[in-house]
Amino acid sequence: TGTVIYTHSGTDLSRADLSRADLCGADLRDANLCGADLRGANLCGANLCGADLRDANLCGADLRDANLRGADLRGANLYGQRIQKTPIQINNLTWDILITEHHMKIGCQVYTHQEWEDFTGDEISNMAKGAFGFAEKWRSILLMMCHEYAKGAR
């Protein structure tokens, strides 16, 4: 663990121990990562398009700029919750967004939907430079998406 692993698309890494692995920018298209331990792994910018991540442990994994389009995350452990359906991923804003049934990640900040809703302007301002302006513009839209997505998960 903690070492760079070279992989290519379609790789079978099912049940592999990749905890704390540096997979930044890795091409893991269509990879079988079913049941893999990816706790604390650096998946920043990794291409996970179409990857099978069912039942994978992604707690603490860095998914910034990762492409999860078409990835199967059912049963995966993300932010301490089992995922029932593929998260919503939004890129190309100031910070990337990842919405699951219970949590929303904006940049590196991960909180429950309710926590995001309850934050004060001062609390948001203290998260990062420009966070308040971002929240003013996008918060209501993102929270609406969170609520609709969570409703559909029931």
CSV table of N, CA, C and O in Angstrom, one decimal, residues 91-137:
chain,number,residue,atom,x,y,z
A,91,ASN,N,-19.0,18.4,-12.7
A,91,ASN,CA,-17.6,18.9,-12.8
A,91,ASN,C,-17.7,20.3,-13.5
A,91,ASN,O,-18.7,20.7,-13.9
A,92,ASN,N,-16.6,20.9,-13.5
A,92,ASN,CA,-16.4,22.2,-14.2
A,92,ASN,C,-17.0,23.4,-13.5
A,92,ASN,O,-17.2,24.4,-14.2
A,93,LEU,N,-17.4,23.3,-12.3
A,93,LEU,CA,-17.7,24.4,-11.5
A,93,LEU,C,-16.4,24.8,-10.7
A,93,LEU,O,-15.4,24.2,-11.0
A,94,THR,N,-16.5,25.7,-9.8
A,94,THR,CA,-15.3,26.1,-9.1
A,94,THR,C,-14.7,24.9,-8.4
A,94,THR,O,-13.5,24.7,-8.3
A,95,TRP,N,-15.6,24.1,-7.8
A,95,TRP,CA,-15.2,22.8,-7.2
A,95,TRP,C,-16.1,21.7,-7.7
A,95,TRP,O,-17.3,21.9,-8.1
A,96,ASP,N,-15.6,20.5,-7.8
A,96,ASP,CA,-16.3,19.4,-8.3
A,96,ASP,C,-17.3,19.0,-7.2
A,96,ASP,O,-17.1,19.1,-6.0
A,97,ILE,N,-18.5,18.4,-7.6
A,97,ILE,CA,-19.5,18.1,-6.7
A,97,ILE,C,-19.8,16.6,-6.9
A,97,ILE,O,-19.8,16.1,-8.0
A,98,LEU,N,-20.1,15.9,-5.8
A,98,LEU,CA,-20.5,14.5,-5.8
A,98,LEU,C,-21.6,14.4,-4.8
A,98,LEU,O,-21.5,14.7,-3.6
A,99,ILE,N,-22.8,13.9,-5.2
A,99,ILE,CA,-24.0,13.8,-4.4
A,99,ILE,C,-24.4,12.4,-4.3
A,99,ILE,O,-24.5,11.7,-5.3
A,100,THR,N,-24.5,11.9,-3.0
A,100,THR,CA,-24.9,10.5,-2.8
A,100,THR,C,-26.3,10.7,-2.1
A,100,THR,O,-26.8,11.8,-1.8
A,101,GLU,N,-26.9,9.5,-1.7
A,101,GLU,CA,-28.2,9.5,-1.0
A,101,GLU,C,-28.2,10.4,0.3
A,101,GLU,O,-29.2,10.9,0.7
A,102,HIS,N,-27.0,10.4,1.0
A,102,HIS,CA,-27.0,11.1,2.3
A,102,HIS,C,-26.0,12.2,2.4
A,102,HIS,O,-26.1,13.1,3.3
A,103,HIS,N,-25.0,12.3,1.5
A,103,HIS,CA,-23.9,13.3,1.6
A,103,HIS,C,-23.7,14.0,0.3
A,103,HIS,O,-24.1,13.6,-0.8
A,104,MET,N,-23.1,15.2,0.4
A,104,MET,CA,-22.7,16.0,-0.7
A,104,MET,C,-21.2,16.4,-0.5
A,104,MET,O,-20.9,16.9,0.6
A,105,LYS,N,-20.4,16.2,-1.5
A,105,LYS,CA,-19.0,16.6,-1.4
A,105,LYS,C,-18.8,17.8,-2.4
A,105,LYS,O,-19.1,17.6,-3.6
A,106,ILE,N,-18.4,18.9,-1.9
A,106,ILE,CA,-18.0,20.0,-2.7
A,106,ILE,C,-16.6,20.3,-2.5
A,106,ILE,O,-16.1,20.6,-1.4
A,107,GLY,N,-15.8,20.1,-3.5
A,107,GLY,CA,-14.3,20.1,-3.4
A,107,GLY,C,-13.9,19.0,-2.4
A,107,GLY,O,-14.1,17.9,-2.7
A,108,CYS,N,-13.3,19.4,-1.3
A,108,CYS,CA,-12.8,18.4,-0.4
A,108,CYS,C,-13.7,18.4,0.9
A,108,CYS,O,-13.4,17.7,1.8
A,109,GLN,N,-14.8,19.2,0.9
A,109,GLN,CA,-15.7,19.3,2.0
A,109,GLN,C,-16.8,18.3,1.9
A,109,GLN,O,-17.6,18.4,0.9
A,110,VAL,N,-17.0,17.3,2.8
A,110,VAL,CA,-18.0,16.3,2.7
A,110,VAL,C,-18.9,16.4,4.0
A,110,VAL,O,-18.4,16.4,5.1
A,111,TYR,N,-20.2,16.7,3.7
A,111,TYR,CA,-21.1,16.8,4.8
A,111,TYR,C,-22.5,16.1,4.4
A,111,TYR,O,-22.7,16.0,3.2
A,112,THR,N,-23.3,15.9,5.4
A,112,THR,CA,-24.7,15.4,5.0
A,112,THR,C,-25.4,16.5,4.4
A,112,THR,O,-25.1,17.7,4.5
A,113,HIS,N,-26.5,16.1,3.7
A,113,HIS,CA,-27.4,17.1,3.0
A,113,HIS,C,-27.9,18.1,4.1
A,113,HIS,O,-27.9,19.3,3.8
A,114,GLN,N,-28.3,17.6,5.2
A,114,GLN,CA,-28.8,18.5,6.3
A,114,GLN,C,-27.7,19.4,6.8
A,114,GLN,O,-28.0,20.6,7.1
A,115,GLU,N,-26.5,18.9,7.0
A,115,GLU,CA,-25.4,19.8,7.4
A,115,GLU,C,-25.2,20.9,6.4
A,115,GLU,O,-25.0,22.1,6.8
A,116,TRP,N,-25.2,20.6,5.1
A,116,TRP,CA,-25.0,21.7,4.1
A,116,TRP,C,-26.2,22.7,4.2
A,116,TRP,O,-26.0,23.9,4.1
A,117,GLU,N,-27.4,22.2,4.5
A,117,GLU,CA,-28.5,23.1,4.6
A,117,GLU,C,-28.4,24.0,5.8
A,117,GLU,O,-28.8,25.2,5.7
A,118,ASP,N,-27.9,23.5,6.9
A,118,ASP,CA,-27.8,24.2,8.1
A,118,ASP,C,-26.7,25.2,8.3
A,118,ASP,O,-26.6,26.0,9.2
A,119,PHE,N,-25.6,25.1,7.4
A,119,PHE,CA,-24.5,25.9,7.6
A,119,PHE,C,-24.9,27.4,7.5
A,119,PHE,O,-25.6,27.8,6.6
A,120,THR,N,-24.2,28.2,8.3
A,120,THR,CA,-24.4,29.7,8.2
A,120,THR,C,-23.5,30.2,7.2
A,120,THR,O,-22.5,29.5,6.7
A,121,GLY,N,-23.7,31.5,6.8
A,121,GLY,CA,-22.8,32.1,5.8
A,121,GLY,C,-21.4,32.2,6.3
A,121,GLY,O,-20.4,32.0,5.6
A,122,ASP,N,-21.2,32.5,7.6
A,122,ASP,CA,-19.9,32.5,8.2
A,122,ASP,C,-19.2,31.2,8.2
A,122,ASP,O,-18.0,31.1,7.9
A,123,GLU,N,-19.9,30.1,8.5
A,123,GLU,CA,-19.3,28.8,8.4
A,123,GLU,C,-18.9,28.4,7.0
A,123,GLU,O,-17.8,27.9,6.8
A,124,ILE,N,-19.7,28.8,6.0
A,124,ILE,CA,-19.3,28.5,4.6
A,124,ILE,C,-18.1,29.4,4.2
A,124,ILE,O,-17.2,28.9,3.6
A,125,SER,N,-18.1,30.6,4.6
A,125,SER,CA,-17.0,31.5,4.3
A,125,SER,C,-15.7,31.0,4.8
A,125,SER,O,-14.6,31.2,4.2
A,126,ASN,N,-15.7,30.3,6.0
A,126,ASN,CA,-14.5,29.8,6.6
A,126,ASN,C,-14.0,28.5,5.9
A,126,ASN,O,-12.9,28.0,6.3
A,127,MET,N,-14.7,27.9,5.0
A,127,MET,CA,-14.3,26.7,4.4
A,127,MET,C,-13.2,26.9,3.4
A,127,MET,O,-12.3,26.1,3.3
A,128,ALA,N,-13.4,27.9,2.6
A,128,ALA,CA,-12.4,28.2,1.5
A,128,ALA,C,-12.6,29.6,1.0
A,128,ALA,O,-13.7,30.1,1.1
A,129,LYS,N,-11.6,30.1,0.3
A,129,LYS,CA,-11.7,31.4,-0.3
A,129,LYS,C,-12.7,31.3,-1.5
A,129,LYS,O,-12.6,30.4,-2.3
A,130,GLY,N,-13.7,32.2,-1.5
A,130,GLY,CA,-14.7,32.1,-2.5
A,130,GLY,C,-15.9,31.2,-2.3
A,130,GLY,O,-16.8,31.1,-3.1
A,131,ALA,N,-15.8,30.5,-1.1
A,131,ALA,CA,-16.9,29.6,-0.8
A,131,ALA,C,-18.3,30.3,-0.6
A,131,ALA,O,-19.3,29.7,-1.0
A,132,PHE,N,-18.3,31.4,0.0
A,132,PHE,CA,-19.5,32.1,0.2
A,132,PHE,C,-20.2,32.5,-1.1
A,132,PHE,O,-21.4,32.3,-1.3
A,133,GLY,N,-19.4,33.1,-2.0
A,133,GLY,CA,-20.0,33.4,-3.3
A,133,GLY,C,-20.5,32.2,-4.1
A,133,GLY,O,-21.5,32.3,-4.7
A,134,PHE,N,-19.7,31.1,-4.0
A,134,PHE,CA,-20.1,29.9,-4.6
A,134,PHE,C,-21.5,29.4,-4.1
A,134,PHE,O,-22.4,29.0,-4.8
A,135,ALA,N,-21.6,29.4,-2.7
A,135,ALA,CA,-22.8,29.0,-2.1
A,135,ALA,C,-24.0,29.9,-2.4
A,135,ALA,O,-25.1,29.4,-2.7
A,136,GLU,N,-23.7,31.2,-2.5
A,136,GLU,CA,-24.8,32.1,-2.9
A,136,GLU,C,-25.4,31.8,-4.3
A,136,GLU,O,-26.6,31.8,-4.5
A,137,LYS,N,-24.5,31.4,-5.2
A,137,LYS,CA,-24.9,31.0,-6.5
A,137,LYS,C,-25.5,29.6,-6.7
A,137,LYS,O,-26.5,29.5,-7.4
